[in-house]
Structures are given as C-alpha cells and as structure tokens.
PDB file of C-alpha atoms in Angstrom:
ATOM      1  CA  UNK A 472       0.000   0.000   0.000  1.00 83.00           C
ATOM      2  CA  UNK A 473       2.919   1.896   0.741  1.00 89.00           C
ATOM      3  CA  UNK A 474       4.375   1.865  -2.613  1.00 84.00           C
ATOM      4  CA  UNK A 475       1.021   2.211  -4.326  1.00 82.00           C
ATOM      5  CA  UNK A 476       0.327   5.568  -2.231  1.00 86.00           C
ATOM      6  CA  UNK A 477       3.426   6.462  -3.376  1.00 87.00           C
ATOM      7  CA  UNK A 478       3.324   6.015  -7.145  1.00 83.00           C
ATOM      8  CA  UNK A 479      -0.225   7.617  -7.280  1.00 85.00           C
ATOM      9  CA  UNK A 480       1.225  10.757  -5.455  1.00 87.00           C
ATOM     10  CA  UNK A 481       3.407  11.108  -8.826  1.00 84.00           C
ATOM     11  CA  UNK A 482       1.821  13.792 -11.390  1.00 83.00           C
ATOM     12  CA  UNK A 483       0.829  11.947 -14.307  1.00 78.00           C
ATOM     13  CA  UNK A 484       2.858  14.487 -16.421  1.00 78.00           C
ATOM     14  CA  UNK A 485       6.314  12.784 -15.249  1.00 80.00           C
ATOM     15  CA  UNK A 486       5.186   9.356 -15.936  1.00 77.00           C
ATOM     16  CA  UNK A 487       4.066   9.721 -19.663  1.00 73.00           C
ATOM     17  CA  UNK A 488       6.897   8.580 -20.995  1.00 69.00           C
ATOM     18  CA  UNK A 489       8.697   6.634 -18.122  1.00 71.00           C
ATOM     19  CA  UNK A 490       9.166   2.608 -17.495  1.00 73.00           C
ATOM     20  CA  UNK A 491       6.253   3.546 -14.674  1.00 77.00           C
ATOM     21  CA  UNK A 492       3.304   4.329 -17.064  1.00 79.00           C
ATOM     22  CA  UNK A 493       1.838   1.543 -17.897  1.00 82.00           C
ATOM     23  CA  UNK A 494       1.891   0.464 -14.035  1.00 84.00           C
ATOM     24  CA  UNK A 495       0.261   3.531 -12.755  1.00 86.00           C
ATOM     25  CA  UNK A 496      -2.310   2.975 -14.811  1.00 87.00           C
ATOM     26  CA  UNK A 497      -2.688  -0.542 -13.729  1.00 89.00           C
ATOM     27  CA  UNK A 498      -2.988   0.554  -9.979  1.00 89.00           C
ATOM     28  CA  UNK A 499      -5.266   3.569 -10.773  1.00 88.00           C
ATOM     29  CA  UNK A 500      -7.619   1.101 -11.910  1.00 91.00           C
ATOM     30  CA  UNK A 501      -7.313  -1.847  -9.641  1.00 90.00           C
ATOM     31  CA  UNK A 502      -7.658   0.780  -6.493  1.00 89.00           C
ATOM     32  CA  UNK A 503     -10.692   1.883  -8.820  1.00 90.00           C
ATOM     33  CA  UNK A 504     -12.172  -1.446  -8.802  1.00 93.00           C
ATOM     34  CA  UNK A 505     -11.560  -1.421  -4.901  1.00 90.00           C
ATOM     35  CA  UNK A 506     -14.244   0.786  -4.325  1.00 88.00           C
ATOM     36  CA  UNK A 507     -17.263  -0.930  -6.584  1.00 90.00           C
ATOM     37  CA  UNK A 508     -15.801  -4.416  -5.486  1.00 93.00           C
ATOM     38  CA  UNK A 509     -19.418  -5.947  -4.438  1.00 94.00           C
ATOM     39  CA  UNK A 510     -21.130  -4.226  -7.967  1.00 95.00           C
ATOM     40  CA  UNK A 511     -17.961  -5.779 -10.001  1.00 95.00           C
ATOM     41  CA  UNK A 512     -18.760  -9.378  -8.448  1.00 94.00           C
ATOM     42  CA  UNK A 513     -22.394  -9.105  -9.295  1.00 96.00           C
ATOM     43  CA  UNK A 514     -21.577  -7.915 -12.542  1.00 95.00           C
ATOM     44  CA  UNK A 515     -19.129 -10.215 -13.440  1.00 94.00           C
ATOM     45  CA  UNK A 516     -22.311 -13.182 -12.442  1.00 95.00           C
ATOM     46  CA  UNK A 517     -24.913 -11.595 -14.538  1.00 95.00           C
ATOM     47  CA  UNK A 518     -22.752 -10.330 -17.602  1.00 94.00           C
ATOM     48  CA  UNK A 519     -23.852 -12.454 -20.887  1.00 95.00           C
ATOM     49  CA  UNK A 520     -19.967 -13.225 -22.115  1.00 94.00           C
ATOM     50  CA  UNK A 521     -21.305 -15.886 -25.055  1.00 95.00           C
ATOM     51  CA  UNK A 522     -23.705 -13.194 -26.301  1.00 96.00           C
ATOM     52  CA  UNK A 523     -20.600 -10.544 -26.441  1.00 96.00           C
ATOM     53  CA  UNK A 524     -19.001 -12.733 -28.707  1.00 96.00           C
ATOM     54  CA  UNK A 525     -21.815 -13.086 -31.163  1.00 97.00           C
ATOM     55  CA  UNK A 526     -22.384  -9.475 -31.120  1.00 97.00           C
ATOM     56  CA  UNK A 527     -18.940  -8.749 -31.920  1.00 97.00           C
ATOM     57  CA  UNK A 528     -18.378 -11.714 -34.686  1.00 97.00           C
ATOM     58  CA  UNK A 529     -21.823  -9.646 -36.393  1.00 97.00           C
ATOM     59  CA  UNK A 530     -20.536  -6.304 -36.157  1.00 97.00           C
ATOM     60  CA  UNK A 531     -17.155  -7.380 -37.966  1.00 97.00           C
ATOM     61  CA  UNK A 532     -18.830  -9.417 -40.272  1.00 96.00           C
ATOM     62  CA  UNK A 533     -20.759  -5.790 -41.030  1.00 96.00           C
ATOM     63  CA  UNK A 534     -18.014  -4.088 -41.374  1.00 96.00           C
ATOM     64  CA  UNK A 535     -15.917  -5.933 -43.818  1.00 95.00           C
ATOM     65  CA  UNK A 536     -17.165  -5.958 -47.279  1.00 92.00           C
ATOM     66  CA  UNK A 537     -16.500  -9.080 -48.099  1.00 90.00           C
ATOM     67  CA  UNK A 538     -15.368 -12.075 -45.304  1.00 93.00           C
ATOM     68  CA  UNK A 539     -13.879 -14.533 -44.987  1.00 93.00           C
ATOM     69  CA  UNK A 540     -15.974 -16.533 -42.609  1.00 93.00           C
ATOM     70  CA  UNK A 541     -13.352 -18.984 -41.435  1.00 94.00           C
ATOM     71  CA  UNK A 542     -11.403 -16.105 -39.942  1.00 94.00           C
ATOM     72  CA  UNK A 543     -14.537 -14.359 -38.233  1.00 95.00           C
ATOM     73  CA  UNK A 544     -13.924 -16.079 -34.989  1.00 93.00           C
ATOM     74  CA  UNK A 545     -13.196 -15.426 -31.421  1.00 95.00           C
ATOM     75  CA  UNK A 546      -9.501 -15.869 -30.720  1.00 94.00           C
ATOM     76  CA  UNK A 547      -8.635 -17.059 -27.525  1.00 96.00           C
ATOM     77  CA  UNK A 548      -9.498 -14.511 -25.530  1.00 96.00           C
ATOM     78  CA  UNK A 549      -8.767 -13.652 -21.341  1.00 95.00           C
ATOM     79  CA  UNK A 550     -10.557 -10.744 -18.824  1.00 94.00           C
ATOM     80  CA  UNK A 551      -8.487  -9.408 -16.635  1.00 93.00           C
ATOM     81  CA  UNK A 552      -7.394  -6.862 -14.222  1.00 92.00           C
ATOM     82  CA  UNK A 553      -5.150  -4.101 -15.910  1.00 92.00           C
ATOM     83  CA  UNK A 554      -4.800  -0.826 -17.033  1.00 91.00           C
ATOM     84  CA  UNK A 555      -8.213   0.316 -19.020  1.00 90.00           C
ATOM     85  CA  UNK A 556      -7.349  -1.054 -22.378  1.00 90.00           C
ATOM     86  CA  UNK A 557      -8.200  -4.215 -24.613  1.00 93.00           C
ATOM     87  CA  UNK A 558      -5.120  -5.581 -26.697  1.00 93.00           C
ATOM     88  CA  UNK A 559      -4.684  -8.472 -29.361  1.00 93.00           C
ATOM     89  CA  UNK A 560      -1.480 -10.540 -28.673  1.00 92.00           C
ATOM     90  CA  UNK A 561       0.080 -13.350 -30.670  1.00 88.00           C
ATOM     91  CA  UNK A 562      -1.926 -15.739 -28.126  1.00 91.00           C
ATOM     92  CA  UNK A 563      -5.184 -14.143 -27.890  1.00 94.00           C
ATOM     93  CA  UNK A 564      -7.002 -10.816 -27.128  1.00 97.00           C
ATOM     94  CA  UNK A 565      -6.908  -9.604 -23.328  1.00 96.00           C
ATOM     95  CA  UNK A 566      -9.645  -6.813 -22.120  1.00 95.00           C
ATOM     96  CA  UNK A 567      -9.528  -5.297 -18.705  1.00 95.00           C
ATOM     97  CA  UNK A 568     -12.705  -6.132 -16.777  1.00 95.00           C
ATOM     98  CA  UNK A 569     -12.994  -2.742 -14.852  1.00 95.00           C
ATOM     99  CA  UNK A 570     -13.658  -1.301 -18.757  1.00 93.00           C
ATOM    100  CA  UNK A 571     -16.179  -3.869 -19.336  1.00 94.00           C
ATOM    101  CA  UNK A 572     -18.142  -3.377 -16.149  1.00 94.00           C
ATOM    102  CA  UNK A 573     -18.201   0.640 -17.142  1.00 90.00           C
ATOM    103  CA  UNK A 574     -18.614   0.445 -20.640  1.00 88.00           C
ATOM    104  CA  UNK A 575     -20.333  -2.870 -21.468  1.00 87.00           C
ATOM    105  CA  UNK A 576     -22.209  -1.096 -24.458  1.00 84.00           C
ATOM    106  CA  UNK A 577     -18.807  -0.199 -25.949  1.00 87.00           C
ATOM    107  CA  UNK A 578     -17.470  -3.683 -25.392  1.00 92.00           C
ATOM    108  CA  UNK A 579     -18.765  -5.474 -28.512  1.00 95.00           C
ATOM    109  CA  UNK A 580     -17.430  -2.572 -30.959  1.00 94.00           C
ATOM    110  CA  UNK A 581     -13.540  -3.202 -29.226  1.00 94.00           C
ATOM    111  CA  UNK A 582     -13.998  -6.993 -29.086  1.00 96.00           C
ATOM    112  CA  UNK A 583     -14.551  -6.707 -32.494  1.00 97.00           C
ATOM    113  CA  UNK A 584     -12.025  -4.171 -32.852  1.00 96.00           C
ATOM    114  CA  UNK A 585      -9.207  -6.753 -31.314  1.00 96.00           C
ATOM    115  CA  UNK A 586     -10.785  -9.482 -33.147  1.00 96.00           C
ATOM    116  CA  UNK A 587     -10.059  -7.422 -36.991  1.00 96.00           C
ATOM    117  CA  UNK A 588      -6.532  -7.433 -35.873  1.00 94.00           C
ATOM    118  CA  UNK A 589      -6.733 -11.069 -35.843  1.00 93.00           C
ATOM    119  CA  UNK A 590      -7.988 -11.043 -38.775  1.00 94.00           C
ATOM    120  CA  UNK A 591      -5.433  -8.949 -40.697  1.00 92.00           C
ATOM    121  CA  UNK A 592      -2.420 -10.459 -39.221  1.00 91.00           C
ATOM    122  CA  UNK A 593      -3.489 -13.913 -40.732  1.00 91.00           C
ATOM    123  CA  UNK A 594      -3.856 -12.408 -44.662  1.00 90.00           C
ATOM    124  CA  UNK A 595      -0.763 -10.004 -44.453  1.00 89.00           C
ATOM    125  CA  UNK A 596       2.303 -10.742 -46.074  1.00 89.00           C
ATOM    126  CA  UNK A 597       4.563 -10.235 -43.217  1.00 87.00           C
ATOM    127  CA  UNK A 598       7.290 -10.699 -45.225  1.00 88.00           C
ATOM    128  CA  UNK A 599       6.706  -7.591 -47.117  1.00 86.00           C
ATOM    129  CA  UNK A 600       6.129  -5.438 -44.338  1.00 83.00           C
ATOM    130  CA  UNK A 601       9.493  -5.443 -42.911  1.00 80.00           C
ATOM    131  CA  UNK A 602      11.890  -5.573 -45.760  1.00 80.00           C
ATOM    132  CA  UNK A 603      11.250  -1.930 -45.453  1.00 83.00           C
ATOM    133  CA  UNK A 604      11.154   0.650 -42.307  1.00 87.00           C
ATOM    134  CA  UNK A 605       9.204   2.710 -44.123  1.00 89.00           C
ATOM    135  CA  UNK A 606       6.761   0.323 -45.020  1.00 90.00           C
ATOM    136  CA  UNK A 607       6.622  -0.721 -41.713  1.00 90.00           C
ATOM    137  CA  UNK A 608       5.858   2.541 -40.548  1.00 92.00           C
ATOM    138  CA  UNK A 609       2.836   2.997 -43.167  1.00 93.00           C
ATOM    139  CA  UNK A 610       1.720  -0.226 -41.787  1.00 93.00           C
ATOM    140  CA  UNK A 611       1.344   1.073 -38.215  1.00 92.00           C
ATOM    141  CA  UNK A 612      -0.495   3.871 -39.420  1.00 95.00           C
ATOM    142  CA  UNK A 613      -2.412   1.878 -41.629  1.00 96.00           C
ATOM    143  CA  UNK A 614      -3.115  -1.132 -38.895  1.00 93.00           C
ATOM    144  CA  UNK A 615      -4.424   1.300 -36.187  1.00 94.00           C
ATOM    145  CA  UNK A 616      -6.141   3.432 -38.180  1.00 95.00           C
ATOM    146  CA  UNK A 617      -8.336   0.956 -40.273  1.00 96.00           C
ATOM    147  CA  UNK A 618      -9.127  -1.155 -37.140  1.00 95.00           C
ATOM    148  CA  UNK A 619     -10.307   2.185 -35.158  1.00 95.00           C
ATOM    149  CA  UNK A 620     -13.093   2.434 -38.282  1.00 96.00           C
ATOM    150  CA  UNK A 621     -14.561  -0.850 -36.818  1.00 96.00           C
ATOM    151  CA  UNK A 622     -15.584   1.390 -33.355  1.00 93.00           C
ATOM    152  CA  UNK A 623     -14.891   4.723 -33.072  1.00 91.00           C
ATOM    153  CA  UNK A 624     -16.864   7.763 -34.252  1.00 89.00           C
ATOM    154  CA  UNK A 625     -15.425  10.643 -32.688  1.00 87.00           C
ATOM    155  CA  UNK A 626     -11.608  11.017 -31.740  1.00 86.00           C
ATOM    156  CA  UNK A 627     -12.735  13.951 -29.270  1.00 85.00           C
ATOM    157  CA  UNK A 628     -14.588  11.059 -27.096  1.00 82.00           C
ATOM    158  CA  UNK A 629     -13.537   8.041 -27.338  1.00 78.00           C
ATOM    159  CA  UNK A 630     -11.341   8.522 -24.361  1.00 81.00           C
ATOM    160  CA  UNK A 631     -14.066   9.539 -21.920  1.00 80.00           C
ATOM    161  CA  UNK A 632     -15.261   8.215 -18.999  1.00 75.00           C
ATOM    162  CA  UNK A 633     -12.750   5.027 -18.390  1.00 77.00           C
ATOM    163  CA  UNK A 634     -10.299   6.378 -15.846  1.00 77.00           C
ATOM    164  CA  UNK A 635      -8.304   8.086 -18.652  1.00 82.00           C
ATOM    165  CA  UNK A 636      -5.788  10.563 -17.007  1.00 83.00           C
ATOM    166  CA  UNK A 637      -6.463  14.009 -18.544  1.00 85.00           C
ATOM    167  CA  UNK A 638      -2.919  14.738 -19.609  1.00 85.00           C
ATOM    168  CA  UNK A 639      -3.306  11.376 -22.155  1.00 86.00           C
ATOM    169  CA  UNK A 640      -6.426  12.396 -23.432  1.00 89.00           C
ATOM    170  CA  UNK A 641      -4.771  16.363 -24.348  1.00 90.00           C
ATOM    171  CA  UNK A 642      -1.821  14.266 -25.539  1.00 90.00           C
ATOM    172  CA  UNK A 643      -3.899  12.548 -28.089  1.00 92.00           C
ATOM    173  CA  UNK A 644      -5.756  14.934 -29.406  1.00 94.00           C
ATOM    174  CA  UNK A 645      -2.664  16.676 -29.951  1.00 94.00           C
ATOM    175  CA  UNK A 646      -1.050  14.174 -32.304  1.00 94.00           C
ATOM    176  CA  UNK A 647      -4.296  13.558 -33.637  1.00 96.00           C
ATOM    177  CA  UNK A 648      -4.856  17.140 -34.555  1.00 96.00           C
ATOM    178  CA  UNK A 649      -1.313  17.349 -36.041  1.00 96.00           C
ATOM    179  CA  UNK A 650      -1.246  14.697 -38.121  1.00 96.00           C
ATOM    180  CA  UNK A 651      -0.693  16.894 -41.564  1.00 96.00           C
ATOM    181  CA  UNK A 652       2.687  18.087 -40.029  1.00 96.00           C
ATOM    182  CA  UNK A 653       3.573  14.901 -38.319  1.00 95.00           C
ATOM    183  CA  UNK A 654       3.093  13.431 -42.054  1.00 95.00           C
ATOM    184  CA  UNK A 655       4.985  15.807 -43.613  1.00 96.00           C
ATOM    185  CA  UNK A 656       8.009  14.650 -40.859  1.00 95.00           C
ATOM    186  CA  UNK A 657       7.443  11.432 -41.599  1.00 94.00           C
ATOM    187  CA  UNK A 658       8.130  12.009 -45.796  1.00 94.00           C
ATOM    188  CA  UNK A 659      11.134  13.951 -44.794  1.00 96.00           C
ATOM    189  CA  UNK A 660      12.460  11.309 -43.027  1.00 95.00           C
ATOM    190  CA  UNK A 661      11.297   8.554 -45.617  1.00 94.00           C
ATOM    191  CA  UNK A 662      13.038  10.935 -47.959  1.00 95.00           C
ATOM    192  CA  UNK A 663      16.398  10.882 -46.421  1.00 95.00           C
ATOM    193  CA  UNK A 664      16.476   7.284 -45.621  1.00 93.00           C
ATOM    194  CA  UNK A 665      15.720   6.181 -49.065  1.00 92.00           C
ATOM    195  CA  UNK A 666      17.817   8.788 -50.596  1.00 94.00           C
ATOM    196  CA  UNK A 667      20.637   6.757 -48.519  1.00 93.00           C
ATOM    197  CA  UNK A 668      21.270   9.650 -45.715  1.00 95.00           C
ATOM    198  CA  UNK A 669      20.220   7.472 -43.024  1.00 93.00           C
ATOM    199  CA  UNK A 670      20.204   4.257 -41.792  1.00 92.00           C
ATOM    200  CA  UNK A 671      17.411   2.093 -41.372  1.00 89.00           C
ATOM    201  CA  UNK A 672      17.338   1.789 -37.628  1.00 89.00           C
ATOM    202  CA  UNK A 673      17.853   5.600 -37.358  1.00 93.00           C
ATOM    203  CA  UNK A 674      14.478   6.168 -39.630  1.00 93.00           C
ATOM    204  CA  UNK A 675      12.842   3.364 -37.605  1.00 90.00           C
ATOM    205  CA  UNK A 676      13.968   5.189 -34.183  1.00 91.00           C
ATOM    206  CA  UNK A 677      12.746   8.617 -35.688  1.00 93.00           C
ATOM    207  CA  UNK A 678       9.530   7.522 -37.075  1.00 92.00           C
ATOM    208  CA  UNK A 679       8.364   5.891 -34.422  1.00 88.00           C
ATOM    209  CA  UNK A 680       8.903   8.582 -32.289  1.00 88.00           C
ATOM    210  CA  UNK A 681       6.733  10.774 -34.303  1.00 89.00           C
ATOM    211  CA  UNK A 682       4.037   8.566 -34.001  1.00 91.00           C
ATOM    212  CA  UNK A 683       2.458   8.550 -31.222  1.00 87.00           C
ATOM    213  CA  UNK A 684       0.073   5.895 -29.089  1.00 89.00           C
ATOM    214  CA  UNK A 685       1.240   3.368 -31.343  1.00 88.00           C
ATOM    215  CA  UNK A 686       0.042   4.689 -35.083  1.00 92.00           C
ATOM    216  CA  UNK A 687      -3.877   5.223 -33.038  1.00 94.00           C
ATOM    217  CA  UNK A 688      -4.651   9.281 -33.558  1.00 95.00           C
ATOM    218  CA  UNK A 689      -2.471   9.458 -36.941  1.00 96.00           C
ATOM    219  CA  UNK A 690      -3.547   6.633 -38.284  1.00 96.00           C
ATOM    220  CA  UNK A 691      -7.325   7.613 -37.337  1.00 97.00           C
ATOM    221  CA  UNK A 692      -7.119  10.810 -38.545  1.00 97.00           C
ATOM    222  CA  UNK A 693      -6.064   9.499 -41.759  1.00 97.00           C
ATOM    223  CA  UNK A 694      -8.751   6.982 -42.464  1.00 97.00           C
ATOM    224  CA  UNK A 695     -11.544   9.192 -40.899  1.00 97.00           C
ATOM    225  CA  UNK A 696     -10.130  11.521 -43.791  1.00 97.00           C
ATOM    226  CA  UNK A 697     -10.719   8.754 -46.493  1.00 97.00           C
ATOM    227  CA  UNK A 698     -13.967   7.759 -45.380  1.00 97.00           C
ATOM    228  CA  UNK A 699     -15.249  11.380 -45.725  1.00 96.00           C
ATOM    229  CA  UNK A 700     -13.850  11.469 -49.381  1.00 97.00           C
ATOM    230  CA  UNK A 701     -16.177   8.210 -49.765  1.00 97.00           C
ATOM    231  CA  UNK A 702     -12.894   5.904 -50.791  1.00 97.00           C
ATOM    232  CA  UNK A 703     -13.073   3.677 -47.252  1.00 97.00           C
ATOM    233  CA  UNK A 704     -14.714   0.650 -49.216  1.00 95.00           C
ATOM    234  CA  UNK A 705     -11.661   0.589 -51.262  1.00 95.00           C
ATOM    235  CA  UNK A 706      -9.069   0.604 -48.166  1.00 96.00           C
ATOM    236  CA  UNK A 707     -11.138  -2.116 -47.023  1.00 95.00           C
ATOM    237  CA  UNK A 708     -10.352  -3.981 -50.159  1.00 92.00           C
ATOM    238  CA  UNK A 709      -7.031  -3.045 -49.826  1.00 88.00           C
ATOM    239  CA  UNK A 710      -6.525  -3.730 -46.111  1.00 89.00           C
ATOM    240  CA  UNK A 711      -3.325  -5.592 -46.031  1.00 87.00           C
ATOM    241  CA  UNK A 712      -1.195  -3.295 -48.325  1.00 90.00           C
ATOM    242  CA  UNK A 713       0.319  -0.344 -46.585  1.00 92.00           C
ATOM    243  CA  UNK A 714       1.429   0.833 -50.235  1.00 91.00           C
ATOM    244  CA  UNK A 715      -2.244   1.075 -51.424  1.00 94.00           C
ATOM    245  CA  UNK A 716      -2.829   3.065 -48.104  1.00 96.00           C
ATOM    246  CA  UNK A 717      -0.447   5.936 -49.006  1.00 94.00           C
ATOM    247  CA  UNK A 718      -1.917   5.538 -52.854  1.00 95.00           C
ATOM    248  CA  UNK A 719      -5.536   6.124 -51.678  1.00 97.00           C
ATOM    249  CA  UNK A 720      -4.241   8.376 -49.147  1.00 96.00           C
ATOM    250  CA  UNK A 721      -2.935  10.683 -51.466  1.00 94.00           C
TER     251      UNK A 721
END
C-alpha cells in the first residue's frame, strides 16, 4: 500500500513517458475497482460473455465488405485486471474487466475491434512489411487506423469516462490534430532514408517517435479523412497493403 500511495502521489505528467506508465495505470484502476468491489462481483455473475461474442463476430462481419468466414472467430481470448485497455497478442485478445463493467455497451465494438486485428495479421504478407522501415511505418499507421473504423466515431470522445488521465487524453488529441505536419516529418524522413542519408534503424527510431500511441490518432485521422472522401470501401479492399494506403491516401 505503501508503494502504491506512493506512485499515485506522482503527477501523471512525469510518468508519460517513463518505465512507470503503464503500471500507474494498472494501480489507478485496480484501487478503482476497490471501491465498486461488491457491484464488479455481481456484474461479473450476470454479464452475458457468449452473447458478447456473437455481437462482436456480427458487427465485424458488417463491417468488412466481403469475409472470410473462417477467420470471423473469437480468438482465444482472457478478462483481466489491468490498465483500461483491450489488446490483441500473438496468443489471444486480453480486455480489462474494470472497462467492461463501465462500458459494457462499448465492449462489442472493441472486441470486435481486437478481433479485426486477428484477422489482418493472418492475410498479411509479413514478409513484405518489414523488408522496409518505411513500409513498416505505413503499416502502423495503416493497422491502427483501419481497425479504429470498426468502433470509433469521434476522436474527441472516445477517451471519456474510463479512468483516462487528462494529460493522455490532451496528448492525443494533440497528435491527432497534427497529423498533416507529423506526415509531412514522416516524408522527410522517408526521404532521407531512401535517398541513402540514413540508416534504417535511425528512420525506424525517428519515425516511431513521431508517431504517437502506437500509429492510433495518426492513423485515425487518416482513415476518418478517407472515409469522408467516400474511398473507405476501397481501403477495405485493400486492407493488407500499406502501399495502397499511401496511394488512396494521397
């Protein structure tokens, strides 16, 4: 408790980019869970987890324009007790059960959210995307952005109301607001490196820096900008081809 106390007493500011930030988080929302410990258990008796997964299998099977239906299925898939987030992992998808108890409406869009991922990593050609950093780099974009079509609507929002420090939220609408400069970085630097004035693991180092929360805001902003010019159908089509992503992009 002692340690805990202490961590917490930590501005949130200092931590952003620390070893300690993904922890903090953690024990914000297990303390969190602490104090709704009773509702939680009840929850956790009453919640319908079979009819989750059927929800989310339908509202992927919407979204994609044409499935495959041997890949539309629930990976193996663990709730636990983290930081606020849902992930997909090389084993399975993991979802923090504090989110699901305040958010259970929002639960089938990310389920099906993780579950795209899934879906993409088994028809990408893996290959291809890392012969080349800045491939790579499109692919983040690309990955993040496309899957955050499946369930978000506004960027402005989506944060809200799941324990989200305020200094994270700020932080990514920032980068998500920026993204026309932060892509005009990124061609410099893809300019350099192919031009032969930098190495690849320098490019890699500075690209990734640039973008931020893992490809999410940049990589939203990005799609949300093809799906108003009425091309998203396409980038569906074209999901597994970071390439075709700068192409329709552009």
């Amino acid at each position: 408790i002692t340690q805990r106390d202490s961590l917490l007493s930590i501005p949130f500011e200092e931590l952003m980019d620390g070893p300690a930030y993904t922890n903090v988080l953690m024990l914000r929302n297990i303390k969190d869970m602490q104090d709704n410990w009773d509702e939680l258990k009840k929850f956790l008796k009453s919640y319908d987890f079979g009819l989750l997964e059927v929800n989310a299998i339908k509202k992927l099977r919407e979204f994609l324009p044409n499935p495959i239906d041997s890949l539309l299925v629930l990976p193996p898939t663990s709730v636990l007790c983290m930081d606020p987030e849902a992930r997909s992992l090389r084993d399975g998808i993991i979802m923090d059960f504090n989110l699901l108890y305040k958010n259970p409406n929002g639960m089938v869009g990310l389920l099906a959210h993780e579950m795209f991922h899934t879906y993409c990593s088994a028809l990408v050609d893996h290959d291809f995307l890392y012969t080349n950093s800045v491939v790579a780099a499109l692919e983040l974009l690309l990955n993040e952005g496309l899957t955050d079509q499946v369930d978000k609507d506004n960027p402005y929002t989506l944060l809200e109301g799941i324990g989200i420090p305020d200094v994270i939220k700020e932080k990514y609408i920032y980068a998500y607001e920026n993204t026309p400069q932060i892509l005009q970085e990124l061609d410099s630097l893809a300019v350099s490196y192919i031009d032969g004035n930098m190495e690849q693991k320098e490019f890699w180092r500075k690209a990734y820096n640039h973008i931020a929360f893992e490809g999410h805001p940049n990589g939203y902003y990005m799609t949300s900008m093809i799906k108003r010019q009425g091309l998203l159908d396409e980038l569906k089509v074209n999901f597994a081809n970071p390439v075709d992503f700068a192409r329709i992009y552009n």
